[in-house]
Tab-separated table of C-alpha atoms in Angstrom:
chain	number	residue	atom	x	y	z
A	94	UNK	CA	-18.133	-27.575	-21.420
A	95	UNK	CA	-14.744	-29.003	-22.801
A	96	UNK	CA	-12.578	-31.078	-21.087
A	97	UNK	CA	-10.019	-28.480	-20.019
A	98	UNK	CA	-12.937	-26.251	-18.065
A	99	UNK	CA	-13.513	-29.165	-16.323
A	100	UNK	CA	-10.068	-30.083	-15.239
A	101	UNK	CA	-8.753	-26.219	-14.514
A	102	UNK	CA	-10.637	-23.601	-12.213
A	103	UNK	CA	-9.637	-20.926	-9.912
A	104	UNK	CA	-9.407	-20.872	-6.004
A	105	UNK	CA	-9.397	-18.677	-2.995
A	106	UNK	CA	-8.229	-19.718	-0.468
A	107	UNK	CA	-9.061	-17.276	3.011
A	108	UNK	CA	-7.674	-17.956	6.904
A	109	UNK	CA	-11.113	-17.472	8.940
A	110	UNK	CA	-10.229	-14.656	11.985
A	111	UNK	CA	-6.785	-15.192	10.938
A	112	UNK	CA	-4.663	-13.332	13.715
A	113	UNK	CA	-6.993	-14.543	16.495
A	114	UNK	CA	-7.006	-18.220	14.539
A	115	UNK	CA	-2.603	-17.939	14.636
A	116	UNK	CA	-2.656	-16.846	18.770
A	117	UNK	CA	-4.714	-20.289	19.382
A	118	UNK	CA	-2.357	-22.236	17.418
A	119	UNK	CA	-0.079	-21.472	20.071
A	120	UNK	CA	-2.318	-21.495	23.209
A	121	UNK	CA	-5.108	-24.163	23.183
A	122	UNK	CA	-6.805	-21.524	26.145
A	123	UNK	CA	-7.769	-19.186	23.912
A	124	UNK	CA	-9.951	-21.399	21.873
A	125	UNK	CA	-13.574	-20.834	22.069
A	126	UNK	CA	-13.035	-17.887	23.965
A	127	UNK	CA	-13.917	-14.347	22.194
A	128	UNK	CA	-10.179	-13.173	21.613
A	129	UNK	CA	-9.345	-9.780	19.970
A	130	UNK	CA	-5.874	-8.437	18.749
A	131	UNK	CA	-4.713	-5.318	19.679
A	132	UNK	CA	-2.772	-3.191	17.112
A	133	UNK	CA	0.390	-1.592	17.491
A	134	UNK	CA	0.107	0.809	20.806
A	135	UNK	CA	-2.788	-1.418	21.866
A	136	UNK	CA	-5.385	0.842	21.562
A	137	UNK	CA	-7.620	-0.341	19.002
A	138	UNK	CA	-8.888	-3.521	18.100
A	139	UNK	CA	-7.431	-5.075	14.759
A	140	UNK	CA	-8.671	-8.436	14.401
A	141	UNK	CA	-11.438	-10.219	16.864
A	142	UNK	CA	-12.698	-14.000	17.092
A	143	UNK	CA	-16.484	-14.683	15.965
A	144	UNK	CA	-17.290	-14.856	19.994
A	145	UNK	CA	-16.161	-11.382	20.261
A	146	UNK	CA	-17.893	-9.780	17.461
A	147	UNK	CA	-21.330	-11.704	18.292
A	148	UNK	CA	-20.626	-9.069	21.980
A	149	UNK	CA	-20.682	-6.419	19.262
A	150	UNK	CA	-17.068	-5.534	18.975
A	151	UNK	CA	-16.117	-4.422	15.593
A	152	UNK	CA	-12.611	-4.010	13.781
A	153	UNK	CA	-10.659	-0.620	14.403
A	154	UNK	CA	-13.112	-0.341	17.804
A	155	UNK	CA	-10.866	1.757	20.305
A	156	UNK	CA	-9.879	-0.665	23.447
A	157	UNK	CA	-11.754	1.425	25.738
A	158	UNK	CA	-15.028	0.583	23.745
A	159	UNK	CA	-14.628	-3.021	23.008
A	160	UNK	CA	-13.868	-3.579	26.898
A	161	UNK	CA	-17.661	-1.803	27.556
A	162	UNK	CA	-18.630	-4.251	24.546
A	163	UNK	CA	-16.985	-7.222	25.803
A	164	UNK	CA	-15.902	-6.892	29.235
A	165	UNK	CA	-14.786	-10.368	29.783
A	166	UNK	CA	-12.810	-10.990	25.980
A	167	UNK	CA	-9.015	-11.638	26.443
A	168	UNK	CA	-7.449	-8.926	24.835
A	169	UNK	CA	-3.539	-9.814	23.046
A	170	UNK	CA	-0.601	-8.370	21.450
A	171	UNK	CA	-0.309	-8.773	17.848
A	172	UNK	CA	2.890	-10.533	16.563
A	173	UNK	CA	2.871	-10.038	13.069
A	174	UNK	CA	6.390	-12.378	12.670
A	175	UNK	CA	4.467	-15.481	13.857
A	176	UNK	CA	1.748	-14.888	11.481
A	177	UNK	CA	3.985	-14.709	8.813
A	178	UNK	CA	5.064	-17.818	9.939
A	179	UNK	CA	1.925	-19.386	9.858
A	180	UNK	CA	1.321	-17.755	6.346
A	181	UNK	CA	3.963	-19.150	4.676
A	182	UNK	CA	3.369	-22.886	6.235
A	183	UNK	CA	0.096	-22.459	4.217
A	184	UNK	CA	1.433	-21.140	0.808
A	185	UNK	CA	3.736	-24.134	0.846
A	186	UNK	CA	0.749	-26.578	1.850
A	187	UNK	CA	-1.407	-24.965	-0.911
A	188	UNK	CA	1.658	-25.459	-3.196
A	189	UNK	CA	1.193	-28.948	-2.755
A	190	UNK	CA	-2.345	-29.165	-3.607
A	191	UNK	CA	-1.620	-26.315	-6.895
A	192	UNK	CA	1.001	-25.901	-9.343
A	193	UNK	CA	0.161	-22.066	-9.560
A	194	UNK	CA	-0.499	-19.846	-6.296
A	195	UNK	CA	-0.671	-15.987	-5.630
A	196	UNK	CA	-0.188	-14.841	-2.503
A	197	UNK	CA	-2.551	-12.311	-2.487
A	198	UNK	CA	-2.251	-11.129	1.833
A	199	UNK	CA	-1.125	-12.746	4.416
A	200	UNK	CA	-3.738	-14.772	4.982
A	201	UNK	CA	-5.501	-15.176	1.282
A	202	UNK	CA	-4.379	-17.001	-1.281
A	203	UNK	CA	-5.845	-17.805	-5.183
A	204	UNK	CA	-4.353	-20.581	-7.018
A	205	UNK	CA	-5.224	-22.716	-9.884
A	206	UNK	CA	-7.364	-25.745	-8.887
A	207	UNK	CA	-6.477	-28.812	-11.383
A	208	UNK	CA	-8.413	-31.996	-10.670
A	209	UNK	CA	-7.333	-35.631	-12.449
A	210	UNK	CA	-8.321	-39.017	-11.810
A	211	UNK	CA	-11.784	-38.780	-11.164
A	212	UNK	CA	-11.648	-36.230	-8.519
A	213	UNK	CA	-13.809	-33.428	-8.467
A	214	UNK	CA	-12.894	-29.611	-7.475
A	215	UNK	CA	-15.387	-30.142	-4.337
A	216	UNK	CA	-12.948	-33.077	-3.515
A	217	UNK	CA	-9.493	-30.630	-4.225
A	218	UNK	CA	-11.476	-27.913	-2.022
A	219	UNK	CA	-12.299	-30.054	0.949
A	220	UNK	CA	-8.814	-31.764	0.578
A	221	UNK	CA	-6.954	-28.423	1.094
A	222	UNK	CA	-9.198	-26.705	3.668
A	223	UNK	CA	-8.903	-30.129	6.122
A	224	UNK	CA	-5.064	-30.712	5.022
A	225	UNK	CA	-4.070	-27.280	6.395
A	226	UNK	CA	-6.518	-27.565	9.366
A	227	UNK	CA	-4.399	-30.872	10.389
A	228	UNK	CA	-1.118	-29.667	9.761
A	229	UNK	CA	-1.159	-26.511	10.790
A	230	UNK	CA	-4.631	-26.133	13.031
A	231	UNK	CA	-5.642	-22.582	11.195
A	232	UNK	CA	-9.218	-23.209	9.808
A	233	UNK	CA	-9.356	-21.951	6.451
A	234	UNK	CA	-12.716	-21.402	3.828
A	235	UNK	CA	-12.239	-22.287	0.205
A	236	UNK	CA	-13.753	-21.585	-2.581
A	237	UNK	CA	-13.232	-22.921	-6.160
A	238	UNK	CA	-15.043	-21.833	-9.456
A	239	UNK	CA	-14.494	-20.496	-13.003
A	240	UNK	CA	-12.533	-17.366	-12.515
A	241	UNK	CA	-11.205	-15.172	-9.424
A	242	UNK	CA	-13.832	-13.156	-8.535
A	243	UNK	CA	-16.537	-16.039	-8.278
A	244	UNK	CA	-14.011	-17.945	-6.186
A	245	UNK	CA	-13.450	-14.972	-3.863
A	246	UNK	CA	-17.517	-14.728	-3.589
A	247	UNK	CA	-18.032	-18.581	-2.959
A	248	UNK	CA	-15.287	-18.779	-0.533
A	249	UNK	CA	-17.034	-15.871	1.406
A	250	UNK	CA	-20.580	-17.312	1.785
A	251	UNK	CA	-19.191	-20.738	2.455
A	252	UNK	CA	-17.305	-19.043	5.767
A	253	UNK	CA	-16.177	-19.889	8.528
A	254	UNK	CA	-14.235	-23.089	7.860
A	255	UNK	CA	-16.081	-24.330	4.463
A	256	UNK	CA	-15.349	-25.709	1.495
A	257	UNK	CA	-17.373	-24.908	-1.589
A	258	UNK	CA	-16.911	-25.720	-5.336
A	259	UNK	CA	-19.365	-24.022	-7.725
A	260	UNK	CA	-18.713	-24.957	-11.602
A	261	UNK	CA	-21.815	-25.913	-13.288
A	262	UNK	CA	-23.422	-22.554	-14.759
A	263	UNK	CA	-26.869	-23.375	-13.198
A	264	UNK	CA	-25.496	-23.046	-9.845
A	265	UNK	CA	-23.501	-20.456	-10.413
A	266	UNK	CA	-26.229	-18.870	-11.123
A	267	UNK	CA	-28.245	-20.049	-8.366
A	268	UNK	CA	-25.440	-18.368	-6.230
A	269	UNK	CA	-25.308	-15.383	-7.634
A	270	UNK	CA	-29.082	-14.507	-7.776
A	271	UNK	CA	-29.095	-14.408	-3.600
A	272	UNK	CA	-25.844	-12.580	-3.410
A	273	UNK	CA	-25.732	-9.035	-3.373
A	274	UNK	CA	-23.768	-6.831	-5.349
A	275	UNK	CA	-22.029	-5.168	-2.449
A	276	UNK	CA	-20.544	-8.706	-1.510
A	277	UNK	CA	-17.884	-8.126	-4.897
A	278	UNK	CA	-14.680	-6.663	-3.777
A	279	UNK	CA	-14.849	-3.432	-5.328
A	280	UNK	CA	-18.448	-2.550	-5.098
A	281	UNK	CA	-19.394	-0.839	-2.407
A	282	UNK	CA	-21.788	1.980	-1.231
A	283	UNK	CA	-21.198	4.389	-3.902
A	284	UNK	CA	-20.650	2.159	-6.383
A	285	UNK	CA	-23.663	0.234	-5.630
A	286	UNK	CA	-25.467	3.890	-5.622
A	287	UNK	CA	-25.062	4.145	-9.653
A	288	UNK	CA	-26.064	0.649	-9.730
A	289	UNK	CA	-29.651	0.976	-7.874
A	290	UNK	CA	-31.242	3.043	-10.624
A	291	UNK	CA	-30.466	0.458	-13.393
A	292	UNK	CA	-32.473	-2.171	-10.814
A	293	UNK	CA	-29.377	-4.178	-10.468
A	294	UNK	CA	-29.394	-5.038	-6.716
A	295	UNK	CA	-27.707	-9.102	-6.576
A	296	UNK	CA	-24.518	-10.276	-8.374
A	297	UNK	CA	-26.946	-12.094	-10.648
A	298	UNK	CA	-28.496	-8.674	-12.207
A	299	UNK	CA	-24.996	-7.259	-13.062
A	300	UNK	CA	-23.778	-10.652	-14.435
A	301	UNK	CA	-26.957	-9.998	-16.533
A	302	UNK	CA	-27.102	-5.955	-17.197
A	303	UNK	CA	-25.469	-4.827	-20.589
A	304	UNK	CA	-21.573	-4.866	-20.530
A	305	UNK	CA	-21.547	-1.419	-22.290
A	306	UNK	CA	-24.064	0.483	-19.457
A	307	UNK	CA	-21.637	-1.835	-16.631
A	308	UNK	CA	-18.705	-0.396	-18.506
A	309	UNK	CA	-19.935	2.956	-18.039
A	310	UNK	CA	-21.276	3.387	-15.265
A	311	UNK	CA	-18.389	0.705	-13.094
A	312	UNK	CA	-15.629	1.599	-15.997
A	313	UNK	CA	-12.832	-0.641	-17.041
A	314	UNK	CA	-12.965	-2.184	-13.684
A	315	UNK	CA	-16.566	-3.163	-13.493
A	316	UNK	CA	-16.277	-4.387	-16.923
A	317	UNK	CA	-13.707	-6.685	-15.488
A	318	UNK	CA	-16.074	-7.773	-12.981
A	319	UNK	CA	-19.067	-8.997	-15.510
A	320	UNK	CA	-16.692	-11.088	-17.737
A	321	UNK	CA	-15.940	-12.591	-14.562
A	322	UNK	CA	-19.080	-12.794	-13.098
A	323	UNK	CA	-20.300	-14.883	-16.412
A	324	UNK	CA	-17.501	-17.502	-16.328
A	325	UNK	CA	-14.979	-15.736	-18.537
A	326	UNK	CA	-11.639	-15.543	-16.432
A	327	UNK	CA	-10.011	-12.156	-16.619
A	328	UNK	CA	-7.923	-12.002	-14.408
A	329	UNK	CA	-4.582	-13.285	-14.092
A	330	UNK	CA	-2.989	-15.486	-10.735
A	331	UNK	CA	-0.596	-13.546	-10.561
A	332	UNK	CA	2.470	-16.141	-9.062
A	333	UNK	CA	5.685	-13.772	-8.555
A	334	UNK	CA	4.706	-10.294	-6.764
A	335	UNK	CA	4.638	-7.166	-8.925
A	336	UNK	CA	7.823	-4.891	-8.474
A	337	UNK	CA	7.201	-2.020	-5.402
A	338	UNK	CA	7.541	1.151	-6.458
A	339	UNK	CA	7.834	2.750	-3.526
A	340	UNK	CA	8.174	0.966	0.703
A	341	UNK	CA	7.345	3.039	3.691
A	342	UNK	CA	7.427	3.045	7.157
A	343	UNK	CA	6.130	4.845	10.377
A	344	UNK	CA	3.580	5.484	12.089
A	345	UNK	CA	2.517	7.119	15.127
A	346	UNK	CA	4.199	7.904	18.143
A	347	UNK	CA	1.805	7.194	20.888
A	348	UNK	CA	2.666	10.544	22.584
A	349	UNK	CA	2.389	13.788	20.813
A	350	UNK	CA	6.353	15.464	20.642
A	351	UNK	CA	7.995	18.851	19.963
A	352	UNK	CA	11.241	17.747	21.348
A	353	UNK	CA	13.419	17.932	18.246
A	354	UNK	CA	15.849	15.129	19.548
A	355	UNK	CA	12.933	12.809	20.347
A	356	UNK	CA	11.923	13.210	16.477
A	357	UNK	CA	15.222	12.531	15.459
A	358	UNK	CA	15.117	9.364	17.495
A	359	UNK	CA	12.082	8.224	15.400
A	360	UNK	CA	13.823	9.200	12.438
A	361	UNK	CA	16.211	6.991	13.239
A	362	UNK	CA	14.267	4.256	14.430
A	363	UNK	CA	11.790	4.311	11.478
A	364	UNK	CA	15.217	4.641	9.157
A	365	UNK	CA	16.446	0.783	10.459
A	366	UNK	CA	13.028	0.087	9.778
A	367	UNK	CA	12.684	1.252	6.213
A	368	UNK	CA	16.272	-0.116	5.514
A	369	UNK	CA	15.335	-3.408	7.070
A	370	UNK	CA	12.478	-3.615	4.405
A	371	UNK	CA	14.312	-2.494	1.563
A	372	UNK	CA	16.959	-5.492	2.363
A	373	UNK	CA	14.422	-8.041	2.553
A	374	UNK	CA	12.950	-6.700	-0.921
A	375	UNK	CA	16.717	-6.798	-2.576
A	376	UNK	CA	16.374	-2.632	-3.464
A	377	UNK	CA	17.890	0.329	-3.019
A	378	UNK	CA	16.437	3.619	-2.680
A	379	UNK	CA	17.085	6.403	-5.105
A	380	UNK	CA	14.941	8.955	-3.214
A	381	UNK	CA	13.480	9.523	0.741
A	382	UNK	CA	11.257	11.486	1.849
A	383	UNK	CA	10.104	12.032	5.324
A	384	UNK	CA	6.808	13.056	6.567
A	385	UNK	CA	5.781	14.395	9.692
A	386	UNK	CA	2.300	14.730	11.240
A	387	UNK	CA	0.848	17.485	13.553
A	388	UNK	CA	-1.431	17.716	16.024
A	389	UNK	CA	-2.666	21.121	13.929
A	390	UNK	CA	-3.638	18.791	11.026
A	391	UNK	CA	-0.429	20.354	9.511
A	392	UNK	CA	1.607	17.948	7.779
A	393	UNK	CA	5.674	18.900	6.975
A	394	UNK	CA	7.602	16.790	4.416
A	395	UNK	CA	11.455	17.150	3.030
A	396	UNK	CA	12.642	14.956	0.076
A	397	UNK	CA	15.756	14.803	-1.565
A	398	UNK	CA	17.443	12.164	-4.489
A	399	UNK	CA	20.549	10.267	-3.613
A	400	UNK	CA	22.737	10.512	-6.377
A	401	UNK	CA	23.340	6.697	-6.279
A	402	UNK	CA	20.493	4.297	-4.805
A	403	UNK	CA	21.598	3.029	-1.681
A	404	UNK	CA	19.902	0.367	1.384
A	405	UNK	CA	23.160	1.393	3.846
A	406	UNK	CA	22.543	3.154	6.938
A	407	UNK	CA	25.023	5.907	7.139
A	408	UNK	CA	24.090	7.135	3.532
A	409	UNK	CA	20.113	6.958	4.374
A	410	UNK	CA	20.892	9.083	7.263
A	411	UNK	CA	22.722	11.614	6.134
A	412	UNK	CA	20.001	11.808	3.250
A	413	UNK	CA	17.404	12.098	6.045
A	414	UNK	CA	18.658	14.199	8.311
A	415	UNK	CA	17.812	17.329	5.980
A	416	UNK	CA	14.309	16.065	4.754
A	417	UNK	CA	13.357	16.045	8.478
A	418	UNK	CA	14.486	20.137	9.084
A	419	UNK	CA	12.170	20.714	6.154
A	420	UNK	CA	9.601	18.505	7.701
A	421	UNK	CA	9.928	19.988	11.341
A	422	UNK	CA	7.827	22.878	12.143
A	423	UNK	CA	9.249	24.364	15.312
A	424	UNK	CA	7.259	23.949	18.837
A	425	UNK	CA	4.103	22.075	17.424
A	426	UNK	CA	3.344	19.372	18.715
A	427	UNK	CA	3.693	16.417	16.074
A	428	UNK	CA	1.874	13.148	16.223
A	429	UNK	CA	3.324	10.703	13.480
A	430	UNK	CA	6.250	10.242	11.183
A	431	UNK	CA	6.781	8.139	7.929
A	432	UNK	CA	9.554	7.597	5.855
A	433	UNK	CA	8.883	6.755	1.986
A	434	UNK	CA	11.849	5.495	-0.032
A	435	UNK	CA	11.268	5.381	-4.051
A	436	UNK	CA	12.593	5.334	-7.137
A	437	UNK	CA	13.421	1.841	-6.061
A	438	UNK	CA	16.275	0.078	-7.825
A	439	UNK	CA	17.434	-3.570	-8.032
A	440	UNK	CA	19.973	-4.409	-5.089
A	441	UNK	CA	23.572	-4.820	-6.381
A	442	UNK	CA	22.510	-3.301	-10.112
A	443	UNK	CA	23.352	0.099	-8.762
A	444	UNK	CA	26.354	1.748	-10.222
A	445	UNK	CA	28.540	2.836	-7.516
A	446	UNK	CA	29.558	6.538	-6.189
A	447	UNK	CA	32.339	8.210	-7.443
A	448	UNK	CA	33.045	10.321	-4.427
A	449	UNK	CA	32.148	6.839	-1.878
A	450	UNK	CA	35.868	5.640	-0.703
A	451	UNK	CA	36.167	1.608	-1.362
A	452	UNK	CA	36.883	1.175	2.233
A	453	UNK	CA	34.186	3.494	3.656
A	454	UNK	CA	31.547	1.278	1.503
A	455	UNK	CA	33.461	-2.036	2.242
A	456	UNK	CA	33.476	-1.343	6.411
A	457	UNK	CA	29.663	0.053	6.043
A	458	UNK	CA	28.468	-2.953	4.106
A	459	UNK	CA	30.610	-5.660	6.572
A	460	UNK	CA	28.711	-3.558	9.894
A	461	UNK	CA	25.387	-4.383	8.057
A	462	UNK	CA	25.881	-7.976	7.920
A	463	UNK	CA	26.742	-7.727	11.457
A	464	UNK	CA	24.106	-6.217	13.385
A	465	UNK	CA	21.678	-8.402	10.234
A	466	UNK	CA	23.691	-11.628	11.570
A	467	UNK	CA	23.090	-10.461	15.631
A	468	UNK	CA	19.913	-9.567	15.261
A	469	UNK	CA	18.323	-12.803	13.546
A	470	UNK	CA	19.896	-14.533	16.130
A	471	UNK	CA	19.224	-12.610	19.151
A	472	UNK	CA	15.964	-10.813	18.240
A	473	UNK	CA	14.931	-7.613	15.670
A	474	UNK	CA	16.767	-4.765	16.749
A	475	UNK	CA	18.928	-6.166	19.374
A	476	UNK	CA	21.588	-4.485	17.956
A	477	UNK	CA	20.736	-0.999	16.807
A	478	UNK	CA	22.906	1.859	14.851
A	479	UNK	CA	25.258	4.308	17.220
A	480	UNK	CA	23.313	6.843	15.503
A	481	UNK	CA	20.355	5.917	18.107
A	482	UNK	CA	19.637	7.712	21.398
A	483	UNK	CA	18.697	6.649	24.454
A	484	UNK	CA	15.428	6.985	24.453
A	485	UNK	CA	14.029	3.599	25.338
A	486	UNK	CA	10.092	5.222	25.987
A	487	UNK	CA	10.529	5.297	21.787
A	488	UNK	CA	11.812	2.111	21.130
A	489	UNK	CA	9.850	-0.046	23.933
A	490	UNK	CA	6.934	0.374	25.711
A	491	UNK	CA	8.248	-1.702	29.235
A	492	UNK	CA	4.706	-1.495	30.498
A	493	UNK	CA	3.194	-3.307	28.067
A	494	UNK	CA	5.860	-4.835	25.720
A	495	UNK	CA	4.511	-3.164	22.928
A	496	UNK	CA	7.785	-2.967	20.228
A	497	UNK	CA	6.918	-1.782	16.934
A	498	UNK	CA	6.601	-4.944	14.386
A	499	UNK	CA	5.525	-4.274	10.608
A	500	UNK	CA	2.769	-6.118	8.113
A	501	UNK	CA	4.556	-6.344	4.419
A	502	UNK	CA	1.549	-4.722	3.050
A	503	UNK	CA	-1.024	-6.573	0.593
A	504	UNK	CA	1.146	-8.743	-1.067
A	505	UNK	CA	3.816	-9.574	1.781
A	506	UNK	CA	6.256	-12.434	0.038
């Protein structure tokens, strides 16, 4: 072992029940109590405390079974903003702790563990799990060892609210030999199928199995997986996201509709969503296309290119407003809508339309910054587009607050 293997490693870093962990940040009741998050028309069950699933409740459980499960767990709205919150409070504290961090979700994290001074990595992962615990009261697990996916296994066994180093090869392999295989992101049931025959059952049997027979029988990506599970880091931290090539949003409606203006309605609400999105990534969108669900397990869809990528509202629209007649399939009832803009281009590297007047873009761009400026202040959406109807059954659920909120997908800075 030189001396740089034993001064660099790799961590993960994972928020244990992390939406139910972020609600008792903010209300000291809920703590101890099983607590489960409801998703976005509150009717399943998205993320639960360790109380609730010990009453059985498991993740995507419809409300109506995880109140026969656990009739007396206090059931919440999810607010995916104060998460983020929370989330980003943590990259910065991990920051602190690492020069190099990849934000991998909103609530995971790897980053490259450096220890100097006689420190040891158990001291650097003890040090961040309790610093992040005291500053921001989210218990956290983490795991450090020689490459990603070890850390990512460590940090899982040493849950809830551990912290874990394993360098030395004899433990690792110690570790390895009780885990088994189906505990590696990216092996499960199938995968572990092809695997049975070979007698490789625990992490420590493919660490040991010939590369060539893991290679074919896993491919590239289970080749990955035994360099890594024998010390030899692979993979990359990754510490500036990977360009999108495509954003979406949608979902469903809650209420089955054939009422074309109530689909345009979600067209337009799901357009200030999408355009929202594509402003907070800095692109434009050089094609849309819309999808639309239906109840017949039909699904419509209309595309179309925009000559010039664009994020503004009026030029979205009038690019959507056609994709959704070839989408819409006359007096059938349909269930969900998305939006999917690609072709993504850098914001402001865009050449600009030859047929766009100077002061059509110019007044479009300065109402943009407007209802952007109102709305931070005041609350998302406050301010919405004329182009909206009023509809407010689409755009708020007054029964149960319920307003439509997004999760950045996997990588969400």
């Amino acid at each position: 072992m030189d001396t740089r293997e034993r001064t660099t490693a790799v961590g993960h870093l994972d928020a244990d029940c992390f939406y139910v962990s972020a609600e008792r940040v903010r209300d000291a009741f809920l703590v101890d109590k099983p607590v489960g998050v409801l998703g976005n028309q509150g009717a399943c069950v998205i993320a639960k405390s360790y109380e609730m699933k010990a009453a059985g409740v498991k993740t995507a459980d419809p409300i109506w079974e995880a109140l026969v499960k656990c009739p007396d767990g206090i059931y919440v709205k999810r607010d995916f903003r104060w998460y983020e919150v929370l989330s980003r409070l943590m990259r910065d504290l991990v920051h602190e702790l690492s020069p190099r961090v990849e934000y991998y979700s909103i609530d995971e994290f790897f980053f490259q563990a450096e220890v100097r001074g006689g420190r040891t990595f158990q001291d650097l992962a003890e040090a961040m799990r309790d610093r992040i615990w005291e500053r921001i009261g989210v218990p956290v697990t983490v795991g450090i060892a020689r490459t990603r996916t070890l850390a990512k296994l460590i940090s899982d066994a040493a849950k809830p609210h551990g912290a874990l180093a394993v360098i030395d090869e004899d433990e690792v392999e110690q570790f390895l030999a009780v885990q088994p295989v189906t505990e590696i992101t990216g092996v499960a049931g199938r995968r572990a199928a092809r695997l049975a025959p070979w007698g490789i059952a625990t992490c420590l049997d493919l660490a040991r199995a010939d590369r060539r027979l893991v290679r074919k029988l896993l491919t590239a990506a289970g080749e990955t997986l035994w360099w890594e599970l024998n010390g030899e880091p692979v993979q990359a931290i990754h510490s500036r996201r990977p360009a999108h090539k495509a954003l979406s949003r949608g979902g469903s409606f809650g209420e089955s509709t054939a009422d074309p203006m109530v689909l345009y309605a979600w067209l337009v609400r799901n357009l200030e969503r999408l355009i929202e999105e594509l402003r907070f990534h800095d692109v434009a969108a050089g094609r849309l296309t819309v999808m639309v669900q239906y109840k017949t397990g039909h699904t419509g869809a209309g595309g179309k290119s925009l000559v010039v990528p664009s994020d503004r509202f009026d030029v979205l629209l009038e690019t959507a407003r056609p994709c959704l007649r070839q989408a819409w399939m006359r007096g059938v009832q349909a269930t969900h809508m998305h939006l999917i803009a690609e072709n993504l281009a850098p914001r402001g590297q865009c050449a600009l339309a030859l047929f766009d007047p100077p002061s059509q873009r110019i007044q479009a761009e300065a109402v943009a910054r407007v209802k952007e400026q109102i709305n931070d202040r005041h609350g998302r959406f406050t301010l919405r587009s004329a182009a909206t109807l009023y509809l407010p059954s689409i755009y708020r659920d007054t029964a149960n607050a319920y307003d439509i909120c997004d999760i950045r997908g996997k990588i969400c800075f």
